[in-house]
Short mmCIF file of C-alpha atoms and ligand atoms in Angstrom, two decimals:
data_model
loop_
_atom_site.label_atom_id
_atom_site.label_comp_id
_atom_site.label_asym_id
_atom_site.label_seq_id
_atom_site.Cartn_x
_atom_site.Cartn_y
_atom_site.Cartn_z
CA MET A 99 40.99 -4.05 -13.78
CA LEU A 100 40.98 -7.83 -13.46
CA LEU A 101 41.25 -8.67 -17.16
CA ASP A 102 44.18 -6.26 -17.66
CA LEU A 103 46.01 -7.84 -14.72
CA LEU A 104 45.42 -11.32 -16.05
CA GLN A 105 46.51 -10.37 -19.55
CA GLN A 106 49.71 -8.96 -18.13
CA ALA A 107 50.30 -12.18 -16.19
CA ALA A 108 49.69 -14.15 -19.39
CA ALA A 109 52.22 -12.02 -21.27
CA GLU A 110 54.80 -12.65 -18.54
CA ARG A 111 54.17 -16.40 -18.71
CA GLU A 112 54.58 -16.29 -22.46
CA ALA A 113 57.89 -14.38 -22.20
CA GLN A 114 59.27 -17.07 -19.88
CA ALA A 115 58.05 -19.95 -22.06
CA LEU A 116 55.69 -20.97 -19.25
CA THR A 117 52.33 -20.86 -21.00
CA ARG A 118 50.42 -24.13 -20.68
CA ARG A 119 48.09 -25.28 -23.40
CA ARG A 120 45.77 -28.22 -23.51
CA ARG A 121 45.71 -30.57 -26.47
CA ILE A 122 42.69 -32.55 -27.53
CA ALA A 123 42.94 -36.33 -27.82
CA HIS A 124 40.50 -37.69 -30.39
CA THR A 125 41.16 -41.32 -29.54
CA ALA A 126 41.57 -43.47 -26.42
CA CYS A 127 44.60 -43.26 -24.16
CA ALA A 128 47.17 -45.46 -25.92
CA PRO A 129 50.74 -45.12 -27.26
CA HIS A 130 49.38 -44.23 -30.68
CA GLN A 131 46.92 -41.42 -30.19
CA SER A 132 45.38 -38.84 -32.49
CA VAL A 133 45.73 -35.33 -31.17
CA GLY A 134 44.61 -31.95 -32.49
CA ALA A 135 42.09 -29.14 -32.43
CA ALA A 136 38.43 -30.09 -32.11
CA ASP A 137 37.55 -28.79 -35.58
CA ALA A 138 40.55 -30.11 -37.54
CA GLU A 139 41.87 -33.47 -38.67
CA PRO A 140 43.94 -34.79 -35.71
CA THR A 141 47.58 -35.82 -36.02
CA PRO A 142 48.63 -39.35 -35.06
CA LEU A 143 51.36 -39.19 -32.42
CA LEU A 144 53.43 -41.80 -30.62
CA THR A 145 52.93 -40.72 -27.03
CA PHE A 146 55.27 -41.02 -24.04
CA CYS A 147 53.48 -38.89 -21.49
CA SER A 148 50.56 -40.73 -19.96
CA ASN A 149 50.62 -42.36 -16.52
CA ASP A 150 48.86 -45.42 -17.91
CA TYR A 151 51.84 -47.57 -16.91
CA LEU A 152 50.22 -50.94 -17.49
CA GLY A 153 48.21 -49.94 -20.56
CA LEU A 154 44.91 -50.62 -18.80
CA ALA A 155 43.18 -47.29 -19.54
CA ASN A 156 41.90 -48.70 -22.82
CA HIS A 157 41.68 -52.37 -21.81
CA PRO A 158 38.58 -54.01 -23.34
CA SER A 159 37.71 -56.06 -20.23
CA ILE A 160 37.80 -52.99 -18.00
CA ALA A 161 35.81 -50.90 -20.47
CA HIS A 162 33.30 -53.75 -20.60
CA ALA A 163 33.12 -53.85 -16.80
CA LEU A 164 32.49 -50.10 -16.78
CA ALA A 165 29.54 -50.57 -19.15
CA GLU A 166 28.28 -53.52 -17.10
CA GLY A 167 28.55 -51.40 -13.95
CA ALA A 168 26.53 -48.65 -15.65
CA HIS A 169 23.82 -51.15 -16.59
CA ARG A 170 23.67 -52.43 -13.03
CA TYR A 171 24.05 -49.19 -11.06
CA GLY A 172 23.24 -46.43 -13.54
CA ALA A 173 25.37 -43.43 -14.43
CA GLY A 174 25.64 -41.52 -11.17
CA SER A 175 25.77 -42.22 -7.45
CA GLY A 176 23.26 -39.50 -6.63
CA ALA A 177 24.77 -38.32 -3.34
CA SER A 178 27.80 -38.33 -1.10
CA HIS A 179 28.87 -41.54 0.62
CA LEU A 180 27.40 -40.60 4.00
CA VAL A 181 24.05 -39.59 2.54
CA SER A 182 22.97 -42.29 0.06
CA GLY A 183 25.72 -42.56 -2.57
CA HIS A 184 27.71 -45.44 -1.05
CA SER A 185 27.03 -48.48 -3.24
CA LEU A 186 27.79 -52.18 -3.11
CA ALA A 187 30.43 -51.61 -5.80
CA HIS A 188 32.24 -49.05 -3.63
CA ALA A 189 32.10 -51.41 -0.65
CA GLN A 190 33.41 -54.36 -2.68
CA LEU A 191 36.26 -52.26 -4.04
CA GLU A 192 37.24 -51.07 -0.57
CA GLN A 193 37.21 -54.63 0.70
CA ALA A 194 39.42 -55.82 -2.15
CA LEU A 195 41.88 -52.97 -1.61
CA ALA A 196 41.99 -53.57 2.15
CA SER A 197 42.92 -57.20 1.57
CA TRP A 198 45.62 -56.12 -0.91
CA LEU A 199 47.28 -53.95 1.70
CA ALA A 200 46.63 -56.28 4.65
CA PRO A 201 50.08 -57.93 4.42
CA HIS A 202 51.65 -54.50 4.90
CA ILE A 203 49.33 -52.69 7.32
CA PRO A 204 47.88 -54.49 10.36
CA GLU A 205 44.08 -54.22 10.64
CA ALA A 206 44.01 -52.45 7.28
CA GLN A 207 40.86 -50.94 5.90
CA ALA A 208 40.49 -48.92 2.72
CA LEU A 209 38.50 -45.83 1.80
CA TYR A 210 37.76 -44.97 -1.82
CA PHE A 211 37.97 -41.33 -3.01
CA CYS A 212 36.97 -39.62 -6.27
CA THR A 213 40.55 -38.49 -6.90
CA GLY A 214 44.01 -38.77 -5.40
CA TYR A 215 44.06 -35.01 -4.98
CA MET A 216 41.08 -35.25 -2.65
CA ALA A 217 42.47 -38.26 -0.80
CA ASN A 218 45.63 -36.31 -0.01
CA LEU A 219 43.71 -33.24 1.14
CA ALA A 220 41.56 -35.52 3.31
CA VAL A 221 44.42 -37.33 5.04
CA LEU A 222 46.47 -34.23 5.74
CA THR A 223 43.59 -32.06 6.96
CA SER A 224 41.94 -34.77 9.09
CA LEU A 225 45.11 -35.96 10.78
CA GLY A 226 47.13 -32.73 10.60
CA THR A 227 45.18 -30.90 13.29
CA ALA A 228 46.47 -28.08 15.51
CA GLY A 229 49.33 -29.34 17.65
CA ALA A 230 50.46 -31.86 15.02
CA THR A 231 53.48 -31.37 12.76
CA LEU A 232 53.74 -32.49 9.15
CA PHE A 233 57.28 -33.34 8.03
CA CYS A 234 57.06 -32.93 4.27
CA GLU A 235 59.59 -33.99 1.62
CA THR A 236 60.50 -31.09 -0.66
CA LEU A 237 59.57 -32.81 -3.93
CA ASN A 238 56.12 -33.91 -2.83
CA HIS A 239 53.24 -33.76 -5.29
CA ALA A 240 51.18 -30.55 -5.40
CA SER A 241 48.20 -32.28 -3.78
CA LEU A 242 50.27 -33.11 -0.68
CA ILE A 243 51.60 -29.54 -0.63
CA ASP A 244 48.07 -28.18 -0.82
CA GLY A 245 46.89 -30.61 1.86
CA ALA A 246 49.66 -29.38 4.14
CA ARG A 247 48.68 -25.78 3.43
CA LEU A 248 45.05 -26.46 4.35
CA ALA A 249 45.93 -28.40 7.49
CA LYS A 250 46.06 -26.64 10.86
CA ALA A 251 49.27 -28.49 11.73
CA ASP A 252 52.72 -26.94 11.67
CA VAL A 253 54.67 -27.81 8.54
CA GLN A 254 58.38 -28.54 8.30
CA ARG A 255 60.16 -29.54 5.12
CA TYR A 256 63.11 -31.87 4.70
CA PRO A 257 65.38 -32.08 1.63
CA HIS A 258 64.78 -34.66 -1.08
CA GLY A 259 65.62 -38.18 0.08
CA ASP A 260 67.47 -36.87 3.15
CA ALA A 261 66.63 -39.22 6.03
CA ALA A 262 69.43 -37.75 8.18
CA ALA A 263 67.93 -34.25 7.96
CA LEU A 264 64.51 -35.66 8.78
CA ASP A 265 65.99 -37.48 11.78
CA THR A 266 67.23 -34.15 13.16
CA LEU A 267 63.87 -32.44 12.62
CA LEU A 268 61.99 -35.26 14.32
CA ARG A 269 64.41 -35.36 17.23
CA ASP A 270 64.07 -31.62 17.82
CA SER A 271 60.28 -31.63 17.60
CA ALA A 272 58.09 -31.54 20.70
CA SER A 273 54.94 -31.97 18.64
CA GLN A 274 52.27 -34.27 20.06
CA LEU A 275 51.61 -35.89 16.68
CA LYS A 276 54.32 -36.24 14.04
CA LEU A 277 53.42 -37.19 10.49
CA ILE A 278 56.06 -37.80 7.83
CA VAL A 279 54.57 -37.05 4.41
CA THR A 280 56.15 -38.30 1.20
CA ASP A 281 55.59 -39.48 -2.35
CA SER A 282 56.85 -43.03 -2.85
CA VAL A 283 57.85 -42.64 -6.49
CA PHE A 284 58.52 -38.97 -7.17
CA SER A 285 56.26 -37.91 -9.99
CA MET A 286 58.70 -35.75 -11.96
CA ASP A 287 61.91 -37.67 -11.13
CA GLY A 288 60.90 -41.31 -10.96
CA ASP A 289 63.14 -42.14 -8.00
CA ILE A 290 61.83 -43.92 -4.92
CA ALA A 291 61.81 -42.47 -1.39
CA PRO A 292 63.99 -44.33 1.16
CA LEU A 293 60.88 -45.64 2.89
CA ALA A 294 62.58 -48.32 4.99
CA ALA A 295 64.79 -45.63 6.53
CA LEU A 296 61.83 -43.28 6.97
CA LEU A 297 59.82 -46.01 8.66
CA ALA A 298 62.70 -46.72 11.03
CA LEU A 299 62.71 -43.01 11.91
CA ALA A 300 58.95 -43.08 12.43
CA GLU A 301 59.38 -45.92 14.88
CA ARG A 302 62.29 -44.30 16.68
CA HIS A 303 60.53 -40.92 17.06
CA ASP A 304 56.95 -42.15 17.51
CA ALA A 305 55.86 -40.65 14.19
CA TRP A 306 53.45 -41.83 11.47
CA ILE A 307 54.15 -41.93 7.78
CA VAL A 308 51.84 -40.88 4.96
CA VAL A 309 52.94 -42.49 1.68
CA ASP A 310 51.51 -41.34 -1.64
CA ASP A 311 52.02 -44.28 -4.01
CA ALA A 312 50.32 -42.74 -7.05
CA HIS A 313 53.10 -43.98 -9.33
CA GLY A 314 53.76 -47.27 -7.54
CA PHE A 315 50.36 -48.87 -7.07
CA GLY A 316 49.83 -51.53 -9.74
CA VAL A 317 53.37 -51.32 -11.11
CA LEU A 318 55.70 -51.94 -8.18
CA GLY A 319 55.90 -55.23 -6.30
CA ALA A 320 55.74 -58.76 -7.67
CA GLN A 321 51.94 -58.72 -7.45
CA GLY A 322 51.55 -55.03 -8.25
CA ARG A 323 50.54 -54.13 -4.70
CA GLY A 324 52.82 -51.12 -4.82
CA VAL A 325 55.81 -49.74 -3.02
CA LEU A 326 55.14 -51.47 0.32
CA GLU A 327 55.27 -54.86 -1.39
CA HIS A 328 58.29 -53.75 -3.46
CA LEU A 329 60.25 -52.81 -0.33
CA GLY A 330 58.76 -55.47 1.95
CA LEU A 331 57.44 -53.05 4.56
CA ARG A 332 54.84 -53.66 7.25
CA SER A 333 53.76 -51.32 10.03
CA GLU A 334 50.62 -49.91 11.58
CA ARG A 335 52.34 -46.52 11.28
CA LEU A 336 51.83 -46.58 7.51
CA ILE A 337 49.03 -44.49 6.03
CA TYR A 338 48.97 -45.45 2.39
CA ILE A 339 47.43 -43.60 -0.55
CA GLY A 340 47.12 -45.38 -3.89
CA THR A 341 45.61 -43.77 -6.96
CA LEU A 342 43.50 -45.66 -9.46
CA GLY A 343 43.65 -43.41 -12.53
CA LYS A 344 47.27 -44.23 -13.39
CA ALA A 345 48.44 -47.86 -13.51
CA ALA A 346 44.95 -49.09 -12.58
CA GLY A 347 43.67 -47.34 -15.68
CA VAL A 348 40.35 -45.98 -14.38
CA ALA A 349 39.86 -43.15 -11.85
CA GLY A 350 39.89 -42.35 -8.16
CA ALA A 351 42.13 -43.21 -5.25
CA PHE A 352 42.07 -44.87 -1.88
CA VAL A 353 43.57 -44.57 1.55
CA ALA A 354 44.57 -47.79 3.30
CA ALA A 355 45.38 -47.60 6.98
CA HIS A 356 44.54 -49.05 10.37
CA ALA A 357 40.77 -49.34 10.80
CA THR A 358 40.75 -46.64 13.47
CA ILE A 359 42.29 -44.14 11.07
CA ILE A 360 39.84 -44.99 8.30
CA GLU A 361 36.90 -44.60 10.69
CA HIS A 362 38.25 -41.17 11.64
CA LEU A 363 38.51 -40.13 7.97
CA VAL A 364 34.92 -41.22 7.26
CA ASN A 365 33.77 -39.01 10.10
CA THR A 366 35.99 -35.97 9.70
CA ALA A 367 37.53 -35.69 6.22
CA ARG A 368 35.75 -32.88 4.43
CA PRO A 369 36.99 -33.88 0.94
CA TYR A 370 35.33 -37.25 1.61
CA ILE A 371 32.13 -36.08 3.27
CA TYR A 372 31.18 -33.06 1.16
CA THR A 373 31.38 -34.46 -2.34
CA THR A 374 29.23 -36.71 -4.47
CA ALA A 375 30.43 -40.30 -4.53
CA ALA A 376 32.07 -41.38 -7.79
CA PRO A 377 29.81 -43.37 -10.11
CA PRO A 378 29.49 -46.93 -8.76
CA ALA A 379 30.27 -48.17 -12.29
CA VAL A 380 33.78 -46.76 -11.87
CA ALA A 381 34.27 -48.81 -8.71
CA HIS A 382 32.83 -51.84 -10.47
CA ALA A 383 35.30 -51.42 -13.36
CA LEU A 384 38.14 -51.15 -10.85
CA LEU A 385 37.34 -54.63 -9.52
CA THR A 386 38.23 -55.98 -12.97
CA SER A 387 41.31 -53.80 -13.11
CA LEU A 388 42.52 -55.23 -9.78
CA ASP A 389 41.96 -58.77 -11.06
CA ILE A 390 44.12 -58.02 -14.10
CA ILE A 391 46.86 -56.35 -12.06
CA ALA A 392 47.06 -59.28 -9.63
CA GLY A 393 46.85 -62.01 -12.28
CA GLU A 394 49.14 -63.45 -14.92
CA GLU A 395 48.39 -60.66 -17.36
CA GLY A 396 49.45 -58.01 -14.86
CA HIS A 397 52.62 -59.93 -14.18
CA CYS A 398 53.46 -60.08 -17.91
CA ARG A 399 52.72 -56.39 -18.35
CA ARG A 400 55.05 -55.45 -15.47
CA ALA A 401 57.80 -57.67 -16.90
CA HIS A 402 57.45 -56.10 -20.36
CA LEU A 403 57.50 -52.61 -18.82
CA ALA A 404 60.72 -53.44 -16.98
CA ASP A 405 62.31 -54.51 -20.30
CA LEU A 406 61.27 -51.25 -21.95
CA ILE A 407 62.69 -49.20 -19.07
CA ALA A 408 66.04 -50.99 -19.41
CA GLN A 409 66.03 -50.48 -23.19
CA LEU A 410 65.28 -46.77 -22.88
CA ARG A 411 67.88 -46.13 -20.18
CA ALA A 412 70.60 -47.97 -22.07
CA GLY A 413 70.08 -45.77 -25.11
CA LEU A 414 69.25 -42.52 -23.38
CA GLY A 415 72.22 -42.47 -21.00
CA VAL A 416 74.65 -42.17 -23.91
CA LEU A 417 72.60 -39.52 -25.72
CA ALA A 418 72.17 -37.41 -22.58
CA ALA A 419 75.93 -37.38 -21.99
CA GLN A 420 76.54 -36.28 -25.60
CA ALA A 421 74.00 -33.48 -25.44
CA GLY A 422 74.85 -32.19 -21.97
CA TRP A 423 71.50 -33.22 -20.53
CA THR A 424 70.99 -35.24 -17.35
CA LEU A 425 69.11 -38.50 -17.25
CA GLY A 426 67.64 -38.84 -13.76
CA ALA A 427 68.54 -41.86 -11.63
CA SER A 428 65.22 -43.66 -11.97
CA ASP A 429 64.35 -47.35 -12.29
CA THR A 430 60.66 -46.71 -12.72
CA ALA A 431 58.46 -45.95 -15.73
CA ILE A 432 59.09 -42.23 -15.16
CA GLN A 433 62.33 -41.25 -16.91
CA PRO A 434 63.29 -37.58 -16.61
CA LEU A 435 65.59 -36.08 -19.24
CA VAL A 436 66.62 -32.83 -17.58
CA VAL A 437 67.44 -30.15 -20.15
CA GLY A 438 67.54 -27.15 -17.78
CA ASP A 439 66.24 -24.15 -19.65
CA ASN A 440 62.45 -23.78 -20.17
CA ALA A 441 62.70 -22.76 -23.82
CA ALA A 442 65.22 -25.53 -24.57
CA ALA A 443 62.91 -28.14 -23.05
CA LEU A 444 60.00 -26.83 -25.12
CA ALA A 445 62.17 -26.79 -28.24
CA LEU A 446 63.22 -30.40 -27.73
CA SER A 447 59.62 -31.42 -27.20
CA ALA A 448 58.67 -29.57 -30.41
CA THR A 449 61.50 -31.23 -32.36
CA LEU A 450 60.21 -34.65 -31.32
CA GLU A 451 56.67 -33.70 -32.15
CA ALA A 452 57.75 -32.74 -35.66
CA GLU A 453 58.74 -36.40 -35.97
CA GLY A 454 55.36 -37.56 -34.70
CA ILE A 455 56.41 -38.22 -31.09
CA ARG A 456 54.77 -36.61 -28.10
CA VAL A 457 56.74 -36.14 -24.87
CA GLY A 458 55.70 -33.45 -22.44
CA ALA A 459 58.08 -30.65 -21.45
CA ILE A 460 57.71 -30.08 -17.71
CA ARG A 461 58.57 -26.60 -16.49
CA PRO A 462 58.44 -24.64 -13.23
CA PRO A 463 56.54 -24.46 -10.96
CA THR A 464 55.94 -28.20 -11.44
CA VAL A 465 59.73 -28.70 -11.19
CA PRO A 466 62.37 -26.39 -9.62
CA ALA A 467 63.58 -23.46 -11.77
CA GLY A 468 66.48 -24.43 -14.05
CA THR A 469 65.44 -28.10 -14.21
CA ALA A 470 62.94 -28.04 -17.07
CA ARG A 471 62.78 -31.51 -18.53
CA LEU A 472 61.20 -34.00 -20.80
CA ARG A 473 59.24 -36.35 -18.60
CA ILE A 474 59.27 -39.57 -20.57
CA THR A 475 56.84 -42.16 -19.30
CA LEU A 476 56.68 -45.71 -20.52
CA SER A 477 53.70 -48.02 -20.61
CA ALA A 478 53.39 -51.77 -20.97
CA SER A 479 51.43 -51.02 -24.13
CA HIS A 480 54.55 -49.57 -25.80
CA THR A 481 56.58 -51.92 -27.98
CA GLU A 482 60.35 -52.20 -28.31
CA GLN A 483 59.95 -50.56 -31.73
CA ASP A 484 58.19 -47.60 -30.14
CA VAL A 485 61.09 -47.08 -27.72
CA ALA A 486 63.65 -47.48 -30.54
CA ARG A 487 61.80 -44.83 -32.53
CA LEU A 488 61.93 -42.43 -29.58
CA LEU A 489 65.66 -43.02 -29.10
CA ALA A 490 66.37 -42.44 -32.79
CA ALA A 491 64.43 -39.18 -32.76
CA ILE A 492 66.26 -37.95 -29.66
CA ALA A 493 69.59 -38.91 -31.25
CA ARG A 494 68.76 -36.65 -34.20
CA ALA A 495 68.05 -33.80 -31.75
CA VAL A 496 71.44 -34.02 -30.00
CA PRO A 497 73.36 -31.94 -32.60
CA VAL A 498 70.67 -29.25 -32.37
CA ALA A 499 71.17 -29.11 -28.60
CA HIS A 500 74.89 -28.63 -29.18
CA GLN A 501 74.33 -25.71 -31.53
CA HIS A 502 72.02 -24.03 -29.01
CA ARG A 503 74.61 -24.44 -26.26
CA GLU A 504 77.40 -22.96 -28.40
CA ALA A 505 75.22 -20.04 -29.47
CA ALA A 506 74.28 -19.29 -25.86
C1 LIG B 1651 48.54 -37.91 -9.92
C2 LIG B 1651 48.99 -37.76 -8.51
C3 LIG B 1651 48.09 -37.48 -7.49
C4 LIG B 1651 46.66 -37.13 -7.76
O1 LIG B 1651 45.90 -38.24 -8.10
P1 LIG B 1651 44.61 -38.01 -8.98
O2 LIG B 1651 43.82 -39.26 -8.78
O3 LIG B 1651 45.07 -37.81 -10.37
O4 LIG B 1651 43.92 -36.79 -8.44
C5 LIG B 1651 48.54 -37.48 -6.19
N1 LIG B 1651 49.84 -37.71 -5.92
C6 LIG B 1651 50.74 -37.95 -6.88
C7 LIG B 1651 52.16 -38.21 -6.51
C8 LIG B 1651 50.35 -37.98 -8.21
O5 LIG B 1651 51.23 -38.18 -9.17
#
């Protein structure tokens, strides 16, 4: 019977320390957040697990723009984009995003989606038709993996960051359409894909490259335009996906690519066509978010974030070595402290929480077995004192980690 089967599966998850539980935030997304059950007094926690890298999720100007958008356009869009839901706010947002990516993609246009998950399904299913091959990096985000599963194309995988292996696969492929598919900043590791090398391969082997910049848009690049600006890349072979619920602080995502590709998505991408358009107010709020990202304030926030990343890494490298953990080689706001064992990662997360600090323990299947970790994320809304407090709490947990290791 279904419920018995599911209860057994739940018991197995529990035995492997793999049960996932949601927590309830009682206050806005911010470093200091109150968290707890709906019917109890929440606990204030210093949080290092959001993807709100620039601290814009709770920015008063953007919240105000959201309210203004609701006054102007109402609460809902009422229909999908191709029916009647496509508003002036959506069109203005797409135009702004297209001009952001224009230095990097010739004849760029942009298409706004409700979520990054849907944007990835759309790109991979619309372009990855029968006869095409998707060359997918092994550490890609789940939404790219699912897009590849749904696509009719053949799928080949290449090892993390391994341009030489990809070169061989591309050379040996007789596929009529080759698409390289990769995260830019890997979501659980924080490192950056070797995109210049991948683009050179795309040019050599007549392939295209789908780049998911969920963790780069807004944060990377001098003007926050993302990984293409950061690495100084330009090519019509680039099909770029940026998400707008992370550094941009609101919700949704967009694809930027050559106008012909965007036109094809509008006409064929089922995750675009068969869903209600996001509220126009959300797009309206994003216009303000883009202004902040591109302006002086965005610049200052990125500079402050870079200082915090350096501060954290300087302290954490030493502690990781003492405890026998591994600090991933990341220069971005995502800093993985790899503990290894699922239960040990949960225990470390619980130890920090007892000190009022929230850092998520990430376990399989989100990361490979044996690499359970604390995924520490920094935001421009953290202070140096916040980071110092995290480091001090982790330092107090190092002896505990030693005892566990000796007992094991
Ligand atoms: C978060 C994320 C997505 C999904 O974006 P949403 O807008 O949250 O659906 C896609 N790709 C990567 C790499 C992500 O981290």
